[in-house]
Amino acid sequence: MTTGLSQRIDKKSPATSQGLTILLTAVAYFMVTLDALVVVTALPSIHKSFGGGIGTLQWTVSAYTIAFGAGILTAAALGDRLGRRRVYVVGLALFTTASAACALAPDVTVLIAFRAIQGIGAAIVMPLSLTILTAAFPPEKRGAVVGIWGGIAGLAVACGPLVGGAITQGLNWHWIFWINLPIAVVAAALASVRLTETRGPATRLDPVAVLLITGGAVAIVWGLLRAGERGWAEIGALGALAMGAVAIAAFFMWERRAEDPMVPLRVFRSSGFFASTVAGFWMAGSSAAATFLMVQYLQTALGLSPLEAGSRLSPWTGGPLVIAPLAGKVSDHIGRRAVLAFGLLVQGIGLGLLATRATSHATYADLFLPLVVGGMGISIAVTIAPTAAVSAVSHDDVGKASGVSGTMQRFGSAFGIAVASAVFASSGSLDSPEGVVSGVRPALLVVAGMSLLGALAALGISRKQMPLDRLQHHLAPRPSADGGNS
């Protein structure tokens, strides 16, 4: 996310009330965050309509996530060049159109394709909503409004499985996409006429980098799924994994030589940034994969309805609303390294307990404690990883560091779900409750290991950290000499 960069205000654009700015940016951000989770809850119903295996379901989520992650930095750069309000409205329109296409998809291939387009729209909306929001407030109020904006994501995560379950059960899975339309249409219409237009420095776009990192991520995810289904020695799986590795290596070589790179490699020289980004990658991967697996387990193995499954996950997804703000305050006093490592350790323990208790005859009482423990862990960690990342770099790199951290978390989600799906496919299937249990248990153990890897990575974060007030100041635009904000 590229807040903290100089900006020019279009004098012809309207002056927007601060309340309306909060409403328009928060509603759109809520929508794109909610979308990822309502789809996960609906996956068993989508499977009943279209068939396929765990890999097919995985792509319904990962197509969105990979496109989301790959587009964040480019979308922010386009907003700086062409106008943030203008690009923001385009992102809302793209997300809306793709949502309608997903609802009308005749088969899973079309659904996956338009899920990717939805992800591009989300990649535009998310960073620009924050930039537009912070530009509308003076420095002394930006910390509070950024907190509101971040809290919106927590609310979406908390109610996502419940909303997805209620819509899927009460109507059908197609309606999880239709509900986006009225919200997005109204938000886009109001944003186009009521938000103030601003621009930032016209940095060069880096399409080669986007193609390399996206292609590498897709190849690795596809290779992991192929290996899980056909064996790790299968030539197609090995070839895809090798191609992915080559594309990622080429990405770093390209960025090293690029005049204006999408990802400035100098940020990785900070051990604190590197450690917190790796921890965030594993954090996102483990939490996304756990949610993905638990939805299949609750609905297919235990026979729960979508709404029942969504409500059973509330101890897992609802924790951030209460625990995340407290964890942030604690981290300001004792350090982000200790809090992040502790949170990921606790999440790993909760996931390990889930793996031992996930049977075809388990009761909710058997699962409740592991869900609470795992939910507490991710709630502690979720706000600390990005904060640790941006506090580990210089002022000039805060915007890019924030974007890189967000991108790596999205790629972590796709990678985590791919690994979990590969392990599931190698041990079980979606054909019966016993098959689901056979796949879920080893997959959850692997996902618990991902969380523990994140905890180990967090130990590399420096004890020194940027004070919270300075961090909020750097993440928000500041007055500049030309009368705009930066």
GROMACS .gro file of C-alpha atoms in nm:
model
  486
    1MET     CA    1   0.000   0.000   0.000
    2THR     CA    2   0.153   0.324  -0.102
    3THR     CA    3   0.042   0.576   0.152
    4GLY     CA    4   0.307   0.817   0.263
    5LEU     CA    5   0.385   0.937  -0.094
    6SER     CA    6   0.349   1.294  -0.223
    7GLN     CA    7   0.018   1.376  -0.382
    8ARG     CA    8  -0.159   1.647  -0.582
    9ILE     CA    9  -0.526   1.731  -0.534
   10ASP     CA   10  -0.739   1.790  -0.841
   11LYS     CA   11  -0.889   2.137  -0.787
   12LYS     CA   12  -1.193   2.046  -1.003
   13SER     CA   13  -1.286   1.749  -0.787
   14PRO     CA   14  -1.545   1.789  -0.510
   15ALA     CA   15  -1.462   1.846  -0.146
   16THR     CA   16  -1.580   1.536   0.035
   17SER     CA   17  -1.705   1.517   0.392
   18GLN     CA   18  -1.484   1.305   0.614
   19GLY     CA   19  -1.779   1.091   0.721
   20LEU     CA   20  -1.870   1.006   0.363
   21THR     CA   21  -1.507   0.927   0.283
   22ILE     CA   22  -1.492   0.680   0.572
   23LEU     CA   23  -1.820   0.522   0.462
   24LEU     CA   24  -1.728   0.482   0.093
   25THR     CA   25  -1.380   0.344   0.153
   26ALA     CA   26  -1.475   0.122   0.447
   27VAL     CA   27  -1.777  -0.035   0.277
   28ALA     CA   28  -1.575  -0.127  -0.032
   29TYR     CA   29  -1.290  -0.268   0.177
   30PHE     CA   30  -1.538  -0.466   0.384
   31MET     CA   31  -1.688  -0.610   0.065
   32VAL     CA   32  -1.363  -0.738  -0.086
   33THR     CA   33  -1.247  -0.882   0.248
   34LEU     CA   34  -1.580  -1.049   0.312
   35ASP     CA   35  -1.587  -1.201  -0.036
   36ALA     CA   36  -1.286  -1.424   0.027
   37LEU     CA   37  -1.443  -1.584   0.334
   38VAL     CA   38  -1.801  -1.626   0.215
   39VAL     CA   39  -1.669  -1.819  -0.084
   40VAL     CA   40  -1.471  -2.055   0.140
   41THR     CA   41  -1.787  -2.140   0.335
   42ALA     CA   42  -1.974  -2.209   0.011
   43LEU     CA   43  -1.709  -2.441  -0.136
   44PRO     CA   44  -1.883  -2.772  -0.049
   45SER     CA   45  -2.201  -2.644  -0.221
   46ILE     CA   46  -1.997  -2.536  -0.525
   47HIS     CA   47  -1.843  -2.883  -0.528
   48LYS     CA   48  -2.190  -3.039  -0.537
   49SER     CA   49  -2.281  -2.825  -0.839
   50PHE     CA   50  -1.964  -2.864  -1.043
   51GLY     CA   51  -1.784  -3.169  -0.902
   52GLY     CA   52  -1.406  -3.199  -0.915
   53GLY     CA   53  -1.160  -3.270  -0.637
   54ILE     CA   54  -0.993  -3.071  -0.364
   55GLY     CA   55  -0.763  -2.910  -0.622
   56THR     CA   56  -1.058  -2.764  -0.812
   57LEU     CA   57  -1.197  -2.612  -0.493
   58GLN     CA   58  -0.853  -2.478  -0.408
   59TRP     CA   59  -0.832  -2.284  -0.735
   60THR     CA   60  -1.166  -2.118  -0.663
   61VAL     CA   61  -0.993  -1.952  -0.368
   62SER     CA   62  -0.635  -1.924  -0.496
   63ALA     CA   63  -0.722  -1.761  -0.829
   64TYR     CA   64  -0.869  -1.472  -0.633
   65THR     CA   65  -0.583  -1.462  -0.382
   66ILE     CA   66  -0.298  -1.473  -0.634
   67ALA     CA   67  -0.452  -1.203  -0.853
   68PHE     CA   68  -0.516  -0.997  -0.541
   69GLY     CA   69  -0.157  -1.025  -0.424
   70ALA     CA   70   0.001  -0.967  -0.765
   71GLY     CA   71  -0.203  -0.654  -0.834
   72ILE     CA   72  -0.161  -0.454  -0.512
   73LEU     CA   73   0.155  -0.260  -0.598
   74THR     CA   74   0.064  -0.205  -0.963
   75ALA     CA   75  -0.283  -0.080  -0.869
   76ALA     CA   76  -0.136   0.172  -0.627
   77ALA     CA   77   0.108   0.293  -0.896
   78LEU     CA   78  -0.175   0.331  -1.147
   79GLY     CA   79  -0.369   0.536  -0.893
   80ASP     CA   80  -0.072   0.769  -0.850
   81ARG     CA   81  -0.042   0.820  -1.227
   82LEU     CA   82  -0.405   0.830  -1.343
   83GLY     CA   83  -0.588   0.953  -1.034
   84ARG     CA   84  -0.669   0.750  -0.726
   85ARG     CA   85  -1.043   0.812  -0.732
   86ARG     CA   86  -1.065   0.722  -1.100
   87VAL     CA   87  -0.872   0.397  -1.063
   88TYR     CA   88  -1.062   0.316  -0.743
   89VAL     CA   89  -1.394   0.343  -0.926
   90VAL     CA   90  -1.259   0.123  -1.206
   91GLY     CA   91  -1.160  -0.135  -0.945
   92LEU     CA   92  -1.511  -0.133  -0.798
   93ALA     CA   93  -1.664  -0.169  -1.145
   94LEU     CA   94  -1.430  -0.457  -1.229
   95PHE     CA   95  -1.508  -0.633  -0.902
   96THR     CA   96  -1.881  -0.587  -0.959
   97THR     CA   97  -1.877  -0.718  -1.316
   98ALA     CA   98  -1.669  -1.019  -1.219
   99SER     CA   99  -1.903  -1.094  -0.926
  100ALA     CA  100  -2.201  -1.110  -1.163
  101ALA     CA  101  -2.005  -1.336  -1.398
  102CYS     CA  102  -1.916  -1.568  -1.107
  103ALA     CA  103  -2.283  -1.592  -1.010
  104LEU     CA  104  -2.372  -1.689  -1.369
  105ALA     CA  105  -2.076  -1.923  -1.425
  106PRO     CA  106  -2.189  -2.239  -1.609
  107ASP     CA  107  -1.890  -2.445  -1.496
  108VAL     CA  108  -1.597  -2.435  -1.260
  109THR     CA  109  -1.347  -2.319  -1.524
  110VAL     CA  110  -1.545  -2.003  -1.591
  111LEU     CA  111  -1.593  -1.951  -1.218
  112ILE     CA  112  -1.218  -1.972  -1.153
  113ALA     CA  113  -1.142  -1.731  -1.440
  114PHE     CA  114  -1.377  -1.465  -1.309
  115ARG     CA  115  -1.258  -1.521  -0.953
  116ALA     CA  116  -0.916  -1.411  -1.080
  117ILE     CA  117  -1.071  -1.097  -1.229
  118GLN     CA  118  -1.246  -1.035  -0.898
  119GLY     CA  119  -0.905  -1.055  -0.734
  120ILE     CA  120  -0.769  -0.785  -0.965
  121GLY     CA  121  -1.059  -0.560  -0.870
  122ALA     CA  122  -0.992  -0.628  -0.500
  123ALA     CA  123  -0.622  -0.546  -0.552
  124ILE     CA  124  -0.726  -0.203  -0.678
  125VAL     CA  125  -0.983  -0.132  -0.409
  126MET     CA  126  -0.780  -0.234  -0.104
  127PRO     CA  127  -0.468  -0.011  -0.126
  128LEU     CA  128  -0.645   0.287  -0.281
  129SER     CA  129  -0.919   0.285  -0.019
  130LEU     CA  130  -0.652   0.339   0.247
  131THR     CA  131  -0.473   0.610   0.046
  132ILE     CA  132  -0.796   0.799  -0.021
  133LEU     CA  133  -0.903   0.766   0.341
  134THR     CA  134  -0.581   0.892   0.499
  135ALA     CA  135  -0.558   1.184   0.255
  136ALA     CA  136  -0.892   1.316   0.385
  137PHE     CA  137  -0.776   1.361   0.744
  138PRO     CA  138  -0.516   1.574   0.922
  139PRO     CA  139  -0.215   1.392   1.071
  140GLU     CA  140  -0.347   1.398   1.427
  141LYS     CA  141  -0.660   1.203   1.328
  142ARG     CA  142  -0.511   0.953   1.084
  143GLY     CA  143  -0.415   0.695   1.342
  144ALA     CA  144  -0.775   0.669   1.456
  145VAL     CA  145  -0.926   0.645   1.107
  146VAL     CA  146  -0.669   0.387   0.996
  147GLY     CA  147  -0.770   0.189   1.303
  148ILE     CA  148  -1.134   0.208   1.192
  149TRP     CA  149  -1.036   0.097   0.841
  150GLY     CA  150  -0.841  -0.198   0.978
  151GLY     CA  151  -1.124  -0.286   1.214
  152ILE     CA  152  -1.354  -0.317   0.914
  153ALA     CA  153  -1.140  -0.605   0.789
  154GLY     CA  154  -1.164  -0.771   1.129
  155LEU     CA  155  -1.542  -0.741   1.120
  156ALA     CA  156  -1.550  -0.896   0.771
  157VAL     CA  157  -1.332  -1.186   0.885
  158ALA     CA  158  -1.549  -1.240   1.193
  159CYS     CA  159  -1.881  -1.254   1.011
  160GLY     CA  160  -1.761  -1.393   0.675
  161PRO     CA  161  -1.820  -1.765   0.743
  162LEU     CA  162  -2.153  -1.691   0.911
  163VAL     CA  163  -2.276  -1.468   0.627
  164GLY     CA  164  -2.155  -1.716   0.366
  165GLY     CA  165  -2.324  -2.004   0.544
  166ALA     CA  166  -2.653  -1.819   0.587
  167ILE     CA  167  -2.671  -1.712   0.221
  168THR     CA  168  -2.564  -2.050   0.086
  169GLN     CA  169  -2.815  -2.234   0.303
  170GLY     CA  170  -3.102  -1.985   0.280
  171LEU     CA  171  -3.071  -1.918  -0.095
  172ASN     CA  172  -2.786  -2.089  -0.285
  173TRP     CA  173  -2.416  -2.035  -0.344
  174HIS     CA  174  -2.475  -1.810  -0.646
  175TRP     CA  175  -2.611  -1.542  -0.413
  176ILE     CA  176  -2.278  -1.497  -0.235
  177PHE     CA  177  -2.175  -1.317  -0.553
  178TRP     CA  178  -2.505  -1.140  -0.627
  179ILE     CA  179  -2.501  -0.960  -0.289
  180ASN     CA  180  -2.189  -0.769  -0.402
  181LEU     CA  181  -2.372  -0.597  -0.688
  182PRO     CA  182  -2.597  -0.341  -0.516
  183ILE     CA  183  -2.326  -0.252  -0.265
  184ALA     CA  184  -2.054  -0.207  -0.528
  185VAL     CA  185  -2.276  -0.019  -0.774
  186VAL     CA  186  -2.384   0.236  -0.513
  187ALA     CA  187  -2.028   0.271  -0.379
  188ALA     CA  188  -1.884   0.324  -0.728
  189ALA     CA  189  -2.152   0.577  -0.824
  190LEU     CA  190  -2.104   0.783  -0.508
  191ALA     CA  191  -1.724   0.757  -0.519
  192SER     CA  192  -1.713   0.883  -0.878
  193VAL     CA  193  -1.896   1.207  -0.792
  194ARG     CA  194  -1.824   1.265  -0.423
  195LEU     CA  195  -1.464   1.162  -0.350
  196THR     CA  196  -1.179   1.408  -0.397
  197GLU     CA  197  -0.941   1.321  -0.680
  198THR     CA  198  -0.570   1.302  -0.594
  199ARG     CA  199  -0.256   1.189  -0.774
  200GLY     CA  200   0.089   1.086  -0.661
  201PRO     CA  201   0.430   1.078  -0.829
  202ALA     CA  202   0.414   0.913  -1.173
  203THR     CA  203   0.636   0.616  -1.097
  204ARG     CA  204   0.707   0.372  -1.378
  205LEU     CA  205   0.499   0.059  -1.402
  206ASP     CA  206   0.675  -0.276  -1.394
  207PRO     CA  207   0.463  -0.519  -1.602
  208VAL     CA  208   0.750  -0.765  -1.650
  209ALA     CA  209   0.782  -0.803  -1.272
  210VAL     CA  210   0.407  -0.859  -1.237
  211LEU     CA  211   0.410  -1.130  -1.505
  212LEU     CA  212   0.712  -1.305  -1.353
  213ILE     CA  213   0.587  -1.310  -0.994
  214THR     CA  214   0.231  -1.406  -1.095
  215GLY     CA  215   0.349  -1.677  -1.333
  216GLY     CA  216   0.584  -1.815  -1.071
  217ALA     CA  217   0.312  -1.827  -0.806
  218VAL     CA  218   0.063  -1.996  -1.040
  219ALA     CA  219   0.320  -2.255  -1.151
  220ILE     CA  220   0.418  -2.343  -0.795
  221VAL     CA  221   0.058  -2.372  -0.676
  222TRP     CA  222  -0.032  -2.589  -0.978
  223GLY     CA  223   0.276  -2.805  -0.926
  224LEU     CA  224   0.194  -2.862  -0.560
  225LEU     CA  225  -0.161  -2.969  -0.642
  226ARG     CA  226  -0.042  -3.197  -0.924
  227ALA     CA  227   0.213  -3.357  -0.691
  228GLY     CA  228  -0.054  -3.421  -0.429
  229GLU     CA  229  -0.283  -3.589  -0.682
  230ARG     CA  230  -0.027  -3.785  -0.888
  231GLY     CA  231   0.280  -3.818  -0.670
  232TRP     CA  232   0.584  -3.601  -0.605
  233ALA     CA  233   0.789  -3.777  -0.875
  234GLU     CA  234   0.536  -3.702  -1.152
  235ILE     CA  235   0.707  -3.517  -1.438
  236GLY     CA  236   0.433  -3.256  -1.479
  237ALA     CA  237   0.445  -3.162  -1.111
  238LEU     CA  238   0.825  -3.140  -1.108
  239GLY     CA  239   0.824  -2.936  -1.427
  240ALA     CA  240   0.570  -2.687  -1.291
  241LEU     CA  241   0.761  -2.647  -0.964
  242ALA     CA  242   1.086  -2.594  -1.155
  243MET     CA  243   0.924  -2.336  -1.385
  244GLY     CA  244   0.783  -2.154  -1.083
  245ALA     CA  245   1.122  -2.144  -0.914
  246VAL     CA  246   1.287  -2.012  -1.232
  247ALA     CA  247   1.020  -1.742  -1.272
  248ILE     CA  248   1.064  -1.626  -0.911
  249ALA     CA  249   1.443  -1.619  -0.951
  250ALA     CA  250   1.402  -1.422  -1.274
  251PHE     CA  251   1.173  -1.180  -1.090
  252PHE     CA  252   1.445  -1.097  -0.835
  253MET     CA  253   1.708  -1.065  -1.109
  254TRP     CA  254   1.480  -0.830  -1.302
  255GLU     CA  255   1.403  -0.619  -0.996
  256ARG     CA  256   1.773  -0.586  -0.920
  257ARG     CA  257   1.829  -0.425  -1.261
  258ALA     CA  258   1.502  -0.232  -1.298
  259GLU     CA  259   1.532   0.146  -1.288
  260ASP     CA  260   1.215   0.183  -1.080
  261PRO     CA  261   1.143  -0.166  -0.941
  262MET     CA  262   0.802  -0.279  -0.822
  263VAL     CA  263   0.976  -0.426  -0.516
  264PRO     CA  264   1.291  -0.237  -0.407
  265LEU     CA  265   1.520  -0.519  -0.299
  266ARG     CA  266   1.698  -0.290  -0.054
  267VAL     CA  267   1.410  -0.339   0.192
  268PHE     CA  268   1.511  -0.704   0.228
  269ARG     CA  269   1.850  -0.594   0.360
  270SER     CA  270   1.672  -0.517   0.684
  271SER     CA  271   1.671  -0.841   0.881
  272GLY     CA  272   1.364  -0.720   1.068
  273PHE     CA  273   1.168  -0.662   0.747
  274PHE     CA  274   1.275  -0.996   0.604
  275ALA     CA  275   1.185  -1.183   0.922
  276SER     CA  276   0.847  -1.016   0.966
  277THR     CA  277   0.758  -1.068   0.598
  278VAL     CA  278   0.845  -1.438   0.617
  279ALA     CA  279   0.647  -1.467   0.941
  280GLY     CA  280   0.352  -1.293   0.773
  281PHE     CA  281   0.375  -1.530   0.477
  282TRP     CA  282   0.347  -1.837   0.702
  283MET     CA  283   0.087  -1.671   0.922
  284ALA     CA  284  -0.143  -1.602   0.626
  285GLY     CA  285  -0.074  -1.945   0.475
  286SER     CA  286  -0.153  -2.138   0.790
  287SER     CA  287  -0.468  -1.945   0.884
  288ALA     CA  288  -0.613  -1.954   0.530
  289ALA     CA  289  -0.535  -2.324   0.487
  290ALA     CA  290  -0.686  -2.409   0.826
  291THR     CA  291  -1.011  -2.230   0.741
  292PHE     CA  292  -1.022  -2.400   0.401
  293LEU     CA  293  -0.975  -2.745   0.554
  294MET     CA  294  -1.216  -2.693   0.843
  295VAL     CA  295  -1.500  -2.590   0.611
  296GLN     CA  296  -1.462  -2.917   0.417
  297TYR     CA  297  -1.437  -3.115   0.738
  298LEU     CA  298  -1.738  -2.961   0.912
  299GLN     CA  299  -1.971  -2.984   0.613
  300THR     CA  300  -1.858  -3.302   0.435
  301ALA     CA  301  -1.724  -3.517   0.718
  302LEU     CA  302  -1.958  -3.411   0.999
  303GLY     CA  303  -2.258  -3.336   0.777
  304LEU     CA  304  -2.323  -2.985   0.909
  305SER     CA  305  -2.516  -2.731   0.704
  306PRO     CA  306  -2.332  -2.424   0.566
  307LEU     CA  307  -2.483  -2.204   0.837
  308GLU     CA  308  -2.394  -2.451   1.112
  309ALA     CA  309  -2.038  -2.476   0.981
  310GLY     CA  310  -2.005  -2.097   0.966
  311SER     CA  311  -2.125  -2.057   1.322
  312ARG     CA  312  -1.892  -2.333   1.448
  313LEU     CA  313  -1.596  -2.138   1.309
  314SER     CA  314  -1.680  -1.822   1.504
  315PRO     CA  315  -1.427  -1.895   1.784
  316TRP     CA  316  -1.162  -1.905   1.510
  317THR     CA  317  -1.264  -1.605   1.300
  318GLY     CA  318  -1.420  -1.379   1.563
  319GLY     CA  319  -1.117  -1.345   1.790
  320PRO     CA  320  -0.943  -1.059   1.605
  321LEU     CA  321  -1.224  -0.816   1.688
  322VAL     CA  322  -1.141  -0.839   2.059
  323ILE     CA  323  -0.789  -0.974   2.087
  324ALA     CA  324  -0.607  -0.797   1.800
  325PRO     CA  325  -0.633  -0.443   1.951
  326LEU     CA  326  -0.509  -0.572   2.287
  327ALA     CA  327  -0.220  -0.754   2.119
  328GLY     CA  328  -0.122  -0.434   1.943
  329LYS     CA  329  -0.106  -0.243   2.270
  330VAL     CA  330   0.096  -0.518   2.438
  331SER     CA  331   0.341  -0.524   2.146
  332ASP     CA  332   0.406  -0.152   2.190
  333HIS     CA  333   0.536  -0.227   2.540
  334ILE     CA  334   0.717  -0.559   2.514
  335GLY     CA  335   0.809  -0.568   2.144
  336ARG     CA  336   0.656  -0.706   1.829
  337ARG     CA  337   0.895  -1.001   1.805
  338ALA     CA  338   0.774  -1.165   2.125
  339VAL     CA  339   0.404  -1.106   2.057
  340LEU     CA  340   0.415  -1.225   1.696
  341ALA     CA  341   0.616  -1.537   1.780
  342PHE     CA  342   0.386  -1.618   2.072
  343GLY     CA  343   0.072  -1.576   1.862
  344LEU     CA  344   0.197  -1.806   1.586
  345LEU     CA  345   0.313  -2.063   1.841
  346VAL     CA  346  -0.033  -2.065   2.003
  347GLN     CA  347  -0.201  -2.096   1.665
  348GLY     CA  348   0.023  -2.392   1.580
  349ILE     CA  349  -0.071  -2.563   1.905
  350GLY     CA  350  -0.440  -2.512   1.834
  351LEU     CA  351  -0.406  -2.657   1.484
  352GLY     CA  352  -0.214  -2.955   1.616
  353LEU     CA  353  -0.494  -3.022   1.864
  354LEU     CA  354  -0.751  -2.997   1.584
  355ALA     CA  355  -0.560  -3.257   1.384
  356THR     CA  356  -0.576  -3.505   1.672
  357ARG     CA  357  -0.948  -3.449   1.738
  358ALA     CA  358  -1.079  -3.436   1.381
  359THR     CA  359  -1.267  -3.765   1.344
  360SER     CA  360  -1.586  -3.858   1.159
  361HIS     CA  361  -1.770  -3.880   1.494
  362ALA     CA  362  -1.626  -3.572   1.669
  363THR     CA  363  -1.864  -3.345   1.857
  364TYR     CA  364  -1.837  -2.968   1.870
  365ALA     CA  365  -1.727  -3.002   2.232
  366ASP     CA  366  -1.425  -3.198   2.104
  367LEU     CA  367  -1.334  -2.919   1.863
  368PHE     CA  368  -1.422  -2.610   2.065
  369LEU     CA  369  -1.103  -2.578   2.273
  370PRO     CA  370  -0.865  -2.624   1.974
  371LEU     CA  371  -1.067  -2.367   1.777
  372VAL     CA  372  -1.046  -2.119   2.064
  373VAL     CA  373  -0.671  -2.174   2.109
  374GLY     CA  374  -0.602  -2.144   1.735
  375GLY     CA  375  -0.828  -1.840   1.708
  376MET     CA  376  -0.647  -1.669   1.996
  377GLY     CA  377  -0.314  -1.732   1.826
  378ILE     CA  378  -0.405  -1.583   1.490
  379SER     CA  379  -0.584  -1.295   1.663
  380ILE     CA  380  -0.263  -1.207   1.844
  381ALA     CA  381  -0.048  -1.229   1.531
  382VAL     CA  382  -0.265  -1.083   1.258
  383THR     CA  383  -0.202  -0.713   1.321
  384ILE     CA  384   0.157  -0.749   1.437
  385ALA     CA  385   0.320  -0.890   1.122
  386PRO     CA  386   0.246  -0.595   0.889
  387THR     CA  387   0.325  -0.344   1.162
  388ALA     CA  388   0.660  -0.512   1.228
  389ALA     CA  389   0.738  -0.508   0.855
  390VAL     CA  390   0.685  -0.137   0.797
  391SER     CA  391   0.854  -0.038   1.123
  392ALA     CA  392   1.175  -0.215   1.014
  393VAL     CA  393   1.252   0.003   0.709
  394SER     CA  394   1.344   0.366   0.646
  395HIS     CA  395   1.081   0.637   0.608
  396ASP     CA  396   1.120   0.651   0.230
  397ASP     CA  397   1.045   0.280   0.195
  398VAL     CA  398   0.744   0.253   0.425
  399GLY     CA  399   0.488   0.267   0.142
  400LYS     CA  400   0.657   0.000  -0.069
  401ALA     CA  401   0.727  -0.213   0.240
  402SER     CA  402   0.359  -0.207   0.330
  403GLY     CA  403   0.267  -0.315  -0.024
  404VAL     CA  404   0.526  -0.594  -0.026
  405SER     CA  405   0.403  -0.719   0.312
  406GLY     CA  406   0.044  -0.730   0.188
  407THR     CA  407   0.144  -0.902  -0.135
  408MET     CA  408   0.345  -1.169   0.044
  409GLN     CA  409   0.056  -1.243   0.279
  410ARG     CA  410  -0.177  -1.301  -0.018
  411PHE     CA  411   0.078  -1.528  -0.183
  412GLY     CA  412   0.120  -1.702   0.153
  413SER     CA  413  -0.252  -1.774   0.162
  414ALA     CA  414  -0.244  -1.927  -0.186
  415PHE     CA  415   0.069  -2.129  -0.104
  416GLY     CA  416  -0.069  -2.254   0.227
  417ILE     CA  417  -0.397  -2.369   0.073
  418ALA     CA  418  -0.207  -2.536  -0.213
  419VAL     CA  419   0.019  -2.730   0.025
  420ALA     CA  420  -0.277  -2.831   0.242
  421SER     CA  421  -0.472  -2.940  -0.066
  422ALA     CA  422  -0.176  -3.143  -0.194
  423VAL     CA  423  -0.140  -3.323   0.140
  424PHE     CA  424  -0.516  -3.380   0.154
  425ALA     CA  425  -0.525  -3.521  -0.200
  426SER     CA  426  -0.237  -3.760  -0.129
  427SER     CA  427  -0.411  -3.906   0.179
  428GLY     CA  428  -0.787  -3.863   0.137
  429SER     CA  429  -1.072  -3.748  -0.086
  430LEU     CA  430  -1.404  -3.561  -0.084
  431ASP     CA  431  -1.599  -3.875  -0.172
  432SER     CA  432  -1.691  -3.979   0.183
  433PRO     CA  433  -1.669  -3.858   0.545
  434GLU     CA  434  -1.391  -4.108   0.610
  435GLY     CA  435  -1.203  -3.987   0.304
  436VAL     CA  436  -1.227  -3.627   0.424
  437VAL     CA  437  -1.099  -3.718   0.769
  438SER     CA  438  -0.810  -3.915   0.617
  439GLY     CA  439  -0.707  -3.607   0.421
  440VAL     CA  440  -0.778  -3.337   0.678
  441ARG     CA  441  -0.581  -3.481   0.969
  442PRO     CA  442  -0.235  -3.492   0.805
  443ALA     CA  443  -0.306  -3.166   0.624
  444LEU     CA  444  -0.383  -2.989   0.953
  445LEU     CA  445  -0.058  -3.120   1.100
  446VAL     CA  446   0.134  -2.973   0.806
  447VAL     CA  447  -0.052  -2.644   0.846
  448ALA     CA  448   0.035  -2.642   1.217
  449GLY     CA  449   0.397  -2.679   1.108
  450MET     CA  450   0.360  -2.371   0.886
  451SER     CA  451   0.247  -2.168   1.186
  452LEU     CA  452   0.548  -2.287   1.386
  453LEU     CA  453   0.778  -2.188   1.098
  454GLY     CA  454   0.623  -1.843   1.118
  455ALA     CA  455   0.694  -1.831   1.492
  456LEU     CA  456   1.060  -1.919   1.429
  457ALA     CA  457   1.084  -1.652   1.157
  458ALA     CA  458   0.940  -1.392   1.397
  459LEU     CA  459   1.236  -1.444   1.629
  460GLY     CA  460   1.450  -1.266   1.369
  461ILE     CA  461   1.268  -0.936   1.422
  462SER     CA  462   1.478  -0.675   1.599
  463ARG     CA  463   1.392  -0.571   1.953
  464LYS     CA  464   1.407  -0.210   1.835
  465GLN     CA  465   1.091  -0.078   1.676
  466MET     CA  466   0.949   0.244   1.544
  467PRO     CA  467   0.718   0.413   1.797
  468LEU     CA  468   0.349   0.378   1.713
  469ASP     CA  469   0.287   0.750   1.666
  470ARG     CA  470   0.576   0.780   1.418
  471LEU     CA  471   0.463   0.467   1.236
  472GLN     CA  472   0.109   0.602   1.187
  473HIS     CA  473   0.258   0.932   1.074
  474HIS     CA  474   0.472   0.759   0.808
  475LEU     CA  475   0.182   0.548   0.684
  476ALA     CA  476  -0.031   0.856   0.616
  477PRO     CA  477   0.016   1.144   0.366
  478ARG     CA  478   0.183   1.461   0.496
  479PRO     CA  479   0.170   1.825   0.379
  480SER     CA  480   0.407   1.903   0.091
  481ALA     CA  481   0.548   2.219  -0.062
  482ASP     CA  482   0.303   2.229  -0.355
  483GLY     CA  483   0.002   2.262  -0.127
  484GLY     CA  484  -0.100   1.899  -0.157
  485ASN     CA  485  -0.025   1.611   0.077
  486SER     CA  486   0.244   1.350   0.084
   0.00000   0.00000   0.00000
